[in-house]
Short mmCIF file of C-alpha atoms and ligand atoms in Angstrom, two decimals:
data_model
loop_
_atom_site.label_atom_id
_atom_site.label_comp_id
_atom_site.label_asym_id
_atom_site.label_seq_id
_atom_site.Cartn_x
_atom_site.Cartn_y
_atom_site.Cartn_z
CA UNK N 1430 0.37 5.90 -29.94
CA UNK N 1431 -1.90 4.36 -27.27
CA UNK N 1432 0.04 2.00 -24.97
CA UNK N 1433 -1.32 -0.72 -22.70
CA UNK N 1434 -0.56 1.26 -19.54
CA UNK N 1435 0.46 4.73 -18.47
CA UNK N 1436 0.60 6.95 -15.38
CA UNK N 1437 -2.06 9.57 -14.61
CA UNK N 1438 -0.54 12.72 -13.09
CA UNK N 1439 -2.62 15.74 -12.01
CA UNK N 1440 -1.74 19.23 -10.76
CA UNK N 1441 -2.02 18.04 -7.13
CA UNK N 1442 0.74 15.45 -7.81
CA UNK N 1443 2.97 18.09 -9.41
CA UNK N 1444 2.43 20.56 -6.53
CA UNK N 1445 3.20 17.87 -3.95
CA UNK N 1446 6.53 17.00 -5.61
CA UNK N 1447 7.54 20.63 -6.18
CA UNK N 1448 6.90 21.45 -2.53
CA UNK N 1449 9.39 18.74 -1.46
CA UNK N 1450 11.95 19.87 -4.00
CA UNK N 1451 11.92 23.30 -2.37
CA UNK N 1452 12.56 21.79 1.07
CA UNK N 1453 15.62 20.33 2.84
CA UNK N 1454 15.21 16.64 2.17
CA UNK N 1455 15.92 15.20 -1.25
CA UNK N 1456 16.55 11.54 -0.45
CA UNK N 1457 14.97 9.54 2.41
CA UNK N 1458 13.36 11.97 4.84
CA UNK N 1459 10.13 12.48 6.79
CA UNK N 1460 7.85 12.16 3.73
CA UNK N 1461 8.88 8.53 3.33
CA UNK N 1462 7.31 7.86 6.73
CA UNK N 1463 4.20 9.81 5.79
CA UNK N 1464 3.82 7.69 2.63
CA UNK N 1465 4.35 4.52 4.69
CA UNK N 1466 1.65 5.61 7.14
CA UNK N 1467 -0.73 6.44 4.30
CA UNK N 1468 -0.16 3.04 2.74
CA UNK N 1469 -0.59 1.34 6.10
CA UNK N 1470 -3.97 3.01 6.59
CA UNK N 1471 -5.21 2.24 3.08
CA UNK N 1472 -4.12 -1.42 3.09
CA UNK N 1473 -4.71 -2.06 6.79
CA UNK N 1474 -1.08 -3.02 7.43
CA UNK N 1475 0.67 -2.44 10.79
CA UNK N 1476 4.05 -1.98 9.12
CA UNK N 1477 5.06 -0.63 5.74
CA UNK N 1478 8.62 -0.20 4.47
CA UNK N 1479 8.81 1.82 1.24
CA UNK N 1480 11.70 0.88 -1.04
CA UNK N 1481 13.17 1.79 -4.44
CA UNK N 1482 11.16 -0.73 -6.56
CA UNK N 1483 8.87 -3.72 -6.49
CA UNK N 1484 11.87 -5.87 -7.30
CA UNK N 1485 13.72 -4.52 -4.24
CA UNK N 1486 10.60 -5.29 -2.15
CA UNK N 1487 10.63 -8.90 -3.36
CA UNK N 1488 14.40 -9.26 -2.81
CA UNK N 1489 14.11 -8.01 0.79
CA UNK N 1490 11.04 -10.18 1.39
CA UNK N 1491 12.99 -13.33 0.50
CA UNK N 1492 15.98 -12.27 2.65
CA UNK N 1493 13.80 -11.35 5.62
CA UNK N 1494 12.11 -14.78 5.41
CA UNK N 1495 15.58 -16.35 5.52
CA UNK N 1496 15.53 -18.13 2.17
CA UNK N 1497 18.80 -19.80 1.41
CA UNK N 1498 20.41 -22.46 -0.78
CA UNK N 1499 18.46 -25.71 -0.56
CA UNK N 1500 15.11 -23.98 0.08
CA UNK N 1501 12.37 -24.53 -2.49
CA UNK N 1502 10.05 -21.64 -3.22
CA UNK N 1503 6.98 -22.09 -5.44
CA UNK N 1504 5.38 -19.42 -7.59
CA UNK N 1505 3.34 -19.01 -10.72
CA UNK N 1506 4.92 -19.04 -14.19
CA UNK N 1507 2.48 -16.28 -15.20
CA UNK N 1508 4.18 -13.25 -13.67
CA UNK N 1509 6.92 -10.70 -14.24
CA UNK N 1510 10.50 -12.01 -14.00
CA UNK N 1511 11.10 -10.26 -10.65
CA UNK N 1512 8.74 -12.65 -8.80
CA UNK N 1513 10.89 -15.66 -9.63
CA UNK N 1514 14.23 -13.83 -9.68
CA UNK N 1515 13.91 -12.89 -5.98
CA UNK N 1516 14.03 -16.62 -5.20
CA UNK N 1517 17.27 -16.89 -7.19
CA UNK N 1518 18.72 -13.75 -5.49
CA UNK N 1519 18.41 -15.55 -2.15
CA UNK N 1520 20.19 -18.63 -3.53
CA UNK N 1521 17.00 -20.69 -3.09
CA UNK N 1522 15.48 -22.96 -5.79
CA UNK N 1523 12.50 -21.69 -7.78
CA UNK N 1524 9.71 -24.03 -8.87
CA UNK N 1525 6.39 -23.31 -10.51
CA UNK N 1526 2.78 -24.42 -10.31
CA UNK N 1527 0.33 -23.92 -13.16
CA UNK N 1528 -2.45 -21.35 -13.10
CA UNK N 1529 -6.16 -21.87 -12.66
CA UNK N 1530 -7.77 -21.53 -16.10
CA UNK N 1531 -10.61 -19.31 -14.77
CA UNK N 1532 -8.72 -16.79 -12.61
CA UNK N 1533 -5.21 -17.01 -14.15
CA UNK N 1534 -3.77 -17.13 -10.63
CA UNK N 1535 -1.79 -19.99 -9.07
CA UNK N 1536 -3.92 -23.15 -8.68
CA UNK N 1537 -4.01 -24.10 -4.94
CA UNK N 1538 -4.87 -27.74 -5.69
CA UNK N 1539 -1.72 -28.05 -7.77
CA UNK N 1540 0.29 -26.21 -5.07
CA UNK N 1541 -0.74 -28.83 -2.51
CA UNK N 1542 0.00 -31.63 -4.96
CA UNK N 1543 3.51 -30.26 -5.52
CA UNK N 1544 4.19 -29.73 -1.81
CA UNK N 1545 3.14 -33.34 -1.13
CA UNK N 1546 5.27 -34.64 -4.04
CA UNK N 1547 8.35 -32.94 -2.58
CA UNK N 1548 7.53 -34.45 0.84
CA UNK N 1549 7.42 -37.96 -0.55
CA UNK N 1550 11.03 -37.55 -1.67
CA UNK N 1551 12.05 -36.03 1.66
CA UNK N 1552 12.13 -32.39 0.58
CA UNK N 1553 10.23 -29.50 2.11
CA UNK N 1554 8.89 -26.46 0.34
CA UNK N 1555 9.81 -23.26 2.21
CA UNK N 1556 7.44 -20.71 0.75
CA UNK N 1557 4.78 -19.87 -1.81
CA UNK N 1558 4.58 -16.56 -3.69
CA UNK N 1559 1.07 -15.88 -5.02
CA UNK N 1560 0.57 -13.18 -7.63
CA UNK N 1561 -2.77 -11.38 -7.91
CA UNK N 1562 -2.45 -11.49 -11.69
CA UNK N 1563 -3.93 -8.54 -13.62
CA UNK N 1564 -5.82 -7.40 -10.50
CA UNK N 1565 -7.65 -10.63 -9.67
CA UNK N 1566 -6.74 -11.80 -6.12
CA UNK N 1567 -5.54 -15.37 -5.74
CA UNK N 1568 -7.53 -17.93 -3.75
CA UNK N 1569 -5.88 -16.69 -0.54
CA UNK N 1570 -8.05 -18.69 1.84
CA UNK N 1571 -6.91 -21.94 0.16
CA UNK N 1572 -3.28 -20.82 0.00
CA UNK N 1573 -3.29 -19.83 3.68
CA UNK N 1574 -4.74 -23.23 4.62
CA UNK N 1575 -2.00 -24.98 2.69
CA UNK N 1576 0.65 -22.69 4.24
CA UNK N 1577 -0.64 -23.52 7.76
CA UNK N 1578 -0.99 -27.25 7.09
CA UNK N 1579 2.55 -27.66 5.71
CA UNK N 1580 4.17 -24.81 7.69
CA UNK N 1581 5.08 -22.71 4.67
CA UNK N 1582 5.72 -19.03 4.37
CA UNK N 1583 3.24 -17.10 2.23
CA UNK N 1584 4.11 -14.01 0.17
CA UNK N 1585 1.65 -11.93 -1.86
CA UNK N 1586 3.22 -10.27 -4.90
CA UNK N 1587 0.43 -7.74 -4.85
CA UNK N 1588 1.80 -5.47 -7.60
CA UNK N 1589 -1.26 -5.90 -9.87
CA UNK N 1590 -4.16 -5.71 -7.48
CA UNK N 1591 -4.05 -2.46 -5.52
CA UNK N 1592 -7.64 -1.48 -4.83
CA UNK N 1593 -9.04 -4.97 -5.57
CA UNK N 1594 -11.37 -6.63 -3.01
CA UNK N 1595 -11.36 -10.17 -1.69
CA UNK N 1596 -14.61 -11.15 0.06
CA UNK N 1597 -15.52 -7.45 0.01
CA UNK N 1598 -12.29 -6.43 1.72
CA UNK N 1599 -9.73 -4.05 0.18
CA UNK N 1600 -7.37 -4.77 3.07
CA UNK N 1601 -7.30 -8.53 2.40
CA UNK N 1602 -3.62 -8.94 1.55
CA UNK N 1603 -2.07 -8.64 5.05
CA UNK N 1604 -4.80 -10.89 6.48
CA UNK N 1605 -3.52 -13.91 4.53
CA UNK N 1606 0.15 -13.48 3.52
CA UNK N 1607 3.15 -13.06 5.83
CA UNK N 1608 4.63 -10.39 3.53
CA UNK N 1609 3.07 -8.32 0.80
CA UNK N 1610 5.10 -6.66 -1.95
CA UNK N 1611 3.94 -3.81 -4.16
CA UNK N 1612 5.36 -1.85 -7.10
CA UNK N 1613 4.68 1.76 -7.97
CA UNK N 1614 6.06 1.64 -11.53
CA UNK N 1615 4.23 4.06 -13.86
CA UNK N 1616 1.97 1.40 -15.42
CA UNK N 1617 0.73 0.31 -11.99
CA UNK N 1618 -2.35 1.62 -10.12
CA UNK N 1619 -0.36 4.38 -8.47
CA UNK N 1620 3.14 5.60 -9.20
CA UNK N 1621 6.24 7.03 -7.57
CA UNK N 1622 8.27 6.74 -10.83
CA UNK N 1623 10.23 3.75 -9.64
CA UNK N 1624 9.25 2.48 -6.19
CA UNK N 1625 7.70 -0.24 -4.10
CA UNK N 1626 6.97 -1.37 -0.55
CA UNK N 1627 6.79 -4.36 1.73
CA UNK N 1628 3.70 -4.51 3.94
CA UNK N 1629 3.26 -6.81 6.93
CA UNK N 1630 1.69 -7.20 10.34
CA UNK N 1631 4.86 -8.88 11.65
CA UNK N 1632 7.13 -6.37 13.46
CA UNK N 1633 10.23 -8.65 13.41
CA UNK N 1634 10.08 -9.03 9.65
CA UNK N 1635 9.49 -5.31 9.23
CA UNK N 1636 12.53 -4.40 11.36
CA UNK N 1637 14.74 -6.75 9.37
CA UNK N 1638 13.48 -5.33 6.05
CA UNK N 1639 14.15 -1.77 7.29
CA UNK N 1640 17.75 -2.67 8.19
CA UNK N 1641 18.34 -4.39 4.86
CA UNK N 1642 16.92 -1.36 2.98
CA UNK N 1643 19.96 0.61 4.20
CA UNK N 1644 23.04 -1.66 4.06
CA UNK N 1645 22.06 -3.67 7.16
CA UNK N 1646 22.88 -0.67 9.36
CA UNK N 1647 21.38 -0.42 12.82
CA UNK N 1648 21.43 2.03 15.71
CA UNK N 1649 19.06 -0.10 17.78
CA UNK N 1650 20.52 -0.24 21.29
CA UNK N 1651 19.05 -3.71 21.82
CA UNK N 1652 21.19 -5.02 18.99
CA UNK N 1653 24.43 -2.98 19.21
CA UNK N 1654 27.46 -4.92 20.48
CA UNK N 1655 29.12 -1.66 21.49
CA UNK N 1656 28.01 1.95 21.59
CA UNK N 1657 30.62 4.68 21.17
CA UNK N 1658 28.13 7.56 20.99
CA UNK N 1659 25.21 9.09 19.10
CA UNK N 1660 26.99 8.77 15.72
CA UNK N 1661 27.58 5.05 16.18
CA UNK N 1662 25.98 2.31 14.06
CA UNK N 1663 26.72 -1.34 13.39
CA UNK N 1664 26.18 -3.77 10.58
CA UNK N 1665 25.40 -7.39 11.41
CA UNK N 1666 24.22 -8.56 7.99
CA UNK N 1667 24.70 -7.39 4.41
CA UNK N 1668 22.02 -5.02 3.16
CA UNK N 1669 21.58 -2.76 0.16
CA UNK N 1670 20.73 0.80 -0.80
CA UNK N 1671 17.07 0.26 -1.64
CA UNK N 1672 15.93 3.60 -0.31
CA UNK N 1673 13.20 5.64 -1.95
CA UNK N 1674 13.28 9.46 -1.98
CA UNK N 1675 11.07 12.04 -0.28
CA UNK N 1676 9.89 13.54 -3.58
CA UNK N 1677 8.90 10.11 -4.88
CA UNK N 1678 6.94 9.50 -1.69
CA UNK N 1679 5.22 12.88 -1.96
CA UNK N 1680 4.04 11.76 -5.39
CA UNK N 1681 2.98 8.41 -3.93
CA UNK N 1682 0.85 9.94 -1.14
CA UNK N 1683 -0.76 12.31 -3.62
CA UNK N 1684 -1.51 9.43 -6.02
CA UNK N 1685 -2.92 7.28 -3.21
CA UNK N 1686 -5.65 9.90 -2.68
CA UNK N 1687 -6.83 9.13 -6.24
CA UNK N 1688 -6.48 5.37 -6.05
CA UNK N 1689 -10.22 4.67 -5.61
CA UNK N 1690 -11.03 6.88 -8.62
CA UNK N 1691 -8.27 5.24 -10.67
CA UNK N 1692 -9.68 1.77 -9.94
CA UNK N 1693 -13.22 2.93 -10.68
CA UNK N 1694 -12.14 4.26 -14.12
CA UNK N 1695 -10.21 1.02 -14.87
CA UNK N 1696 -13.38 -0.95 -14.06
CA UNK N 1697 -15.42 1.27 -16.41
CA UNK N 1698 -12.97 0.61 -19.24
CA UNK N 1699 -13.01 -3.12 -18.50
CA UNK N 1700 -16.80 -3.16 -18.60
CA UNK N 1701 -16.74 -1.49 -22.02
CA UNK N 1702 -14.33 -4.15 -23.30
CA UNK N 1703 -16.44 -6.90 -21.68
CA UNK N 1704 -19.53 -5.62 -23.47
CA UNK N 1705 -17.73 -5.49 -26.78
CA UNK N 1706 -16.18 -8.97 -26.68
CA UNK N 1707 -18.26 -11.22 -24.44
CA UNK N 1708 -20.47 -12.63 -27.21
CA UNK N 1709 -17.80 -12.91 -29.89
CA UNK N 1710 -16.59 -16.34 -30.96
CA UNK N 1711 -12.89 -17.03 -30.34
CA UNK N 1712 -12.57 -14.22 -27.78
CA UNK N 1713 -12.48 -14.82 -24.01
CA UNK N 1714 -12.80 -11.91 -21.58
CA UNK N 1715 -11.17 -12.06 -18.13
CA UNK N 1716 -13.54 -13.74 -15.67
CA UNK N 1717 -14.12 -12.47 -12.15
CA UNK N 1718 -14.92 -14.92 -9.33
CA UNK N 1719 -17.97 -13.78 -7.33
CA UNK N 1720 -15.81 -13.55 -4.20
CA UNK N 1721 -13.65 -10.77 -5.58
CA UNK N 1722 -13.68 -7.32 -7.12
CA UNK N 1723 -11.10 -6.95 -9.87
CA UNK N 1724 -8.90 -3.84 -10.04
CA UNK N 1725 -7.78 -4.33 -13.66
CA UNK N 1726 -4.12 -3.46 -13.66
CA UNK N 1727 -4.36 -5.34 -16.95
CA UNK N 1728 -7.16 -6.32 -19.28
CA UNK N 1729 -5.98 -9.73 -20.58
CA UNK N 1730 -8.13 -10.66 -23.57
CA UNK N 1731 -7.68 -14.18 -24.96
CA UNK N 1732 -7.99 -14.57 -28.68
CA UNK N 1733 -8.02 -18.04 -30.15
CA UNK N 1734 -5.64 -17.24 -33.00
CA UNK N 1735 -5.49 -20.90 -34.12
CA UNK N 1736 -9.24 -21.20 -34.56
CA UNK N 1737 -9.37 -17.76 -36.15
CA UNK N 1738 -6.55 -18.81 -38.46
CA UNK N 1739 -4.75 -15.53 -37.68
CA UNK N 1740 -1.20 -14.83 -36.75
CA UNK N 1741 -0.64 -13.04 -33.40
CA UNK N 1742 2.36 -11.01 -34.66
CA UNK N 1743 0.36 -9.93 -37.69
CA UNK N 1744 -2.48 -8.90 -35.35
CA UNK N 1745 -0.06 -6.81 -33.26
CA UNK N 1746 1.26 -5.17 -36.44
CA UNK N 1747 -2.20 -4.25 -37.65
CA UNK N 1748 -3.10 -2.80 -34.23
CA UNK N 1749 0.10 -0.76 -34.30
CA UNK N 1750 -0.91 0.62 -37.70
CA UNK N 1751 -4.02 1.91 -35.87
CA UNK N 1752 -1.68 3.55 -33.30
CA UNK N 1753 -2.44 0.93 -30.61
CA UNK N 1754 0.58 -0.63 -28.97
CA UNK N 1755 -0.53 -3.89 -27.26
CA UNK N 1756 1.51 -6.03 -24.91
CA UNK N 1757 1.56 -9.64 -23.72
CA UNK N 1758 1.67 -10.54 -20.02
CA UNK N 1759 3.58 -12.82 -19.72
CA UNK N 1760 5.93 -15.11 -21.51
CA UNK N 1761 5.81 -17.91 -18.85
CA UNK N 1762 8.95 -17.68 -16.72
CA UNK N 1763 9.85 -21.37 -16.89
CA UNK N 1764 10.35 -20.92 -20.67
CA UNK N 1765 12.98 -18.18 -20.20
CA UNK N 1766 16.41 -19.52 -21.36
CA UNK N 1767 17.91 -18.81 -17.90
CA UNK N 1768 15.30 -20.92 -16.11
CA UNK N 1769 15.40 -23.68 -18.72
CA UNK N 1770 19.21 -23.91 -18.61
CA UNK N 1771 19.66 -23.66 -14.86
CA UNK N 1772 16.64 -25.54 -13.56
CA UNK N 1773 15.73 -27.82 -16.47
CA UNK N 1774 12.19 -26.54 -17.09
CA UNK N 1775 10.65 -27.62 -20.38
CA UNK N 1776 7.92 -26.62 -22.79
CA UNK N 1777 4.66 -28.31 -21.95
CA UNK N 1778 5.29 -28.43 -18.19
CA UNK N 1779 2.71 -25.81 -17.30
CA UNK N 1780 0.21 -26.15 -20.15
CA UNK N 1781 -2.51 -23.78 -18.89
CA UNK N 1782 -0.02 -20.87 -18.56
CA UNK N 1783 1.53 -21.72 -21.94
CA UNK N 1784 -1.83 -21.84 -23.75
CA UNK N 1785 -2.83 -18.59 -22.01
CA UNK N 1786 0.40 -16.96 -23.25
CA UNK N 1787 -0.27 -18.01 -26.82
CA UNK N 1788 -3.73 -16.40 -26.82
CA UNK N 1789 -3.30 -13.44 -24.48
CA UNK N 1790 -3.16 -9.78 -25.48
CA UNK N 1791 -3.15 -6.93 -22.90
CA UNK N 1792 -5.46 -4.14 -24.03
CA UNK N 1793 -4.85 -0.49 -23.15
CA UNK N 1794 -6.26 0.28 -19.72
CA UNK N 1795 -5.39 3.34 -17.62
CA UNK N 1796 -7.45 6.04 -15.91
CA UNK N 1797 -7.06 8.81 -18.45
CA UNK N 1798 -7.58 6.67 -21.54
CA UNK N 1799 -10.40 8.55 -23.24
CA UNK N 1800 -13.83 7.06 -24.00
CA UNK N 1801 -13.15 7.58 -27.71
CA UNK N 1802 -9.89 5.74 -27.50
CA UNK N 1803 -11.51 2.80 -25.66
CA UNK N 1804 -14.09 2.63 -28.48
CA UNK N 1805 -11.32 2.82 -31.05
CA UNK N 1806 -9.42 -0.08 -29.45
CA UNK N 1807 -12.54 -2.23 -29.21
CA UNK N 1808 -13.60 -1.48 -32.80
CA UNK N 1809 -10.12 -2.08 -34.20
CA UNK N 1810 -9.96 -5.52 -32.59
CA UNK N 1811 -13.40 -6.48 -33.88
CA UNK N 1812 -12.51 -5.29 -37.35
CA UNK N 1813 -9.16 -7.08 -37.53
CA UNK N 1814 -10.52 -10.39 -36.30
CA UNK N 1815 -13.47 -10.25 -38.69
CA UNK N 1816 -11.49 -9.57 -41.88
C1 PLP R 3246 3.92 -9.02 -10.68
C2 PLP R 3246 5.10 -8.11 -10.56
N1 PLP R 3246 6.05 -8.33 -9.68
C3 PLP R 3246 7.13 -7.53 -9.53
C4 PLP R 3246 7.30 -6.42 -10.34
C5 PLP R 3246 8.54 -5.60 -10.23
O1 PLP R 3246 8.26 -4.30 -9.87
P1 PLP R 3246 9.32 -3.11 -10.26
O2 PLP R 3246 9.19 -2.89 -11.73
O3 PLP R 3246 8.79 -1.91 -9.48
O4 PLP R 3246 10.64 -3.51 -9.83
C6 PLP R 3246 6.34 -6.14 -11.31
C7 PLP R 3246 6.49 -4.96 -12.17
O5 PLP R 3246 6.45 -4.98 -13.35
C8 PLP R 3246 5.21 -6.98 -11.44
O6 PLP R 3246 4.27 -6.77 -12.37
#
């Protein structure tokens, strides 16, 4: 069965992990720091804190930024649950802004409109979380301008766009957002099994995130209220065990060496899909703004099932019969029962994201998906929609 995403592991990755398993450190040790340094160099970040998942990274980002009850944090409805859940974890109030119909990322004009609307009723938005959906960077210049104008915090949930370029720059993320979160789940551009990181150029935020990664513990002499000796630590705030292990980080550093090749291969597959579908009625390929280079974590194809008079579930079933397991990214978060019940969101509130959801299918895309399999996926889709 061909799935929409999958890790690519080579002998170098296996050797790197085995070497650590033979050593002294199994949980957080020196290789975590090496991985953090490697990530810092690749993404141009002064500080990187590797953690146990992308969800943990988002949770710690919200806590480090001091979100609390009463704060309003805006994000896109077109993302994985974790992006919005981290707002809830902090006790803050989530709200959404619809996506831009060309890039599928949060629409900055609508963000500003919403921020202003809150102001007119005496409420201030605390932060915006942009998501570089599918591997297409948001309009970060516009989001940064809004963040500066209205004194908002800006987070980049960067899980989908490792290796993408914004204005020719692969290191764009830390140049615009205050905190960047990444995930190294197996379907992502590089993997550590489970894993993630928070990247930033702000040393205060980084120090806080490091403390919260390990129960809020500190041995920093500038913070300690007392100091009984070299064993002594204190806790001034509640943290978590969000540590990542040395063997996971050995895998991460090894994978990072292949990231450029991984992105290149994803782009080749995307080009093949583009060529197959761009001239076909009722199909819409993902567009790329001329200011960016996509890194194709996903290949979201839109199929106008209504106009085709086809049923999406039926289409999925037929693809599965051809051994192709598609996915949909995402069921808009405001439509989740939890968000509807607790925050009163309704169908129709974010129409662009909702229409996108109805039409979207995520096609298989990962570095070691063979040329023949890419052909097979493309041909199966064309056949099913034409019969
Ligand atoms: C946009 C986005 N944010 C956050 C996450 C959460 O990452 P993790 O699965 O590593 O917790 C994911 C992963 O699926 C994601 O796609």
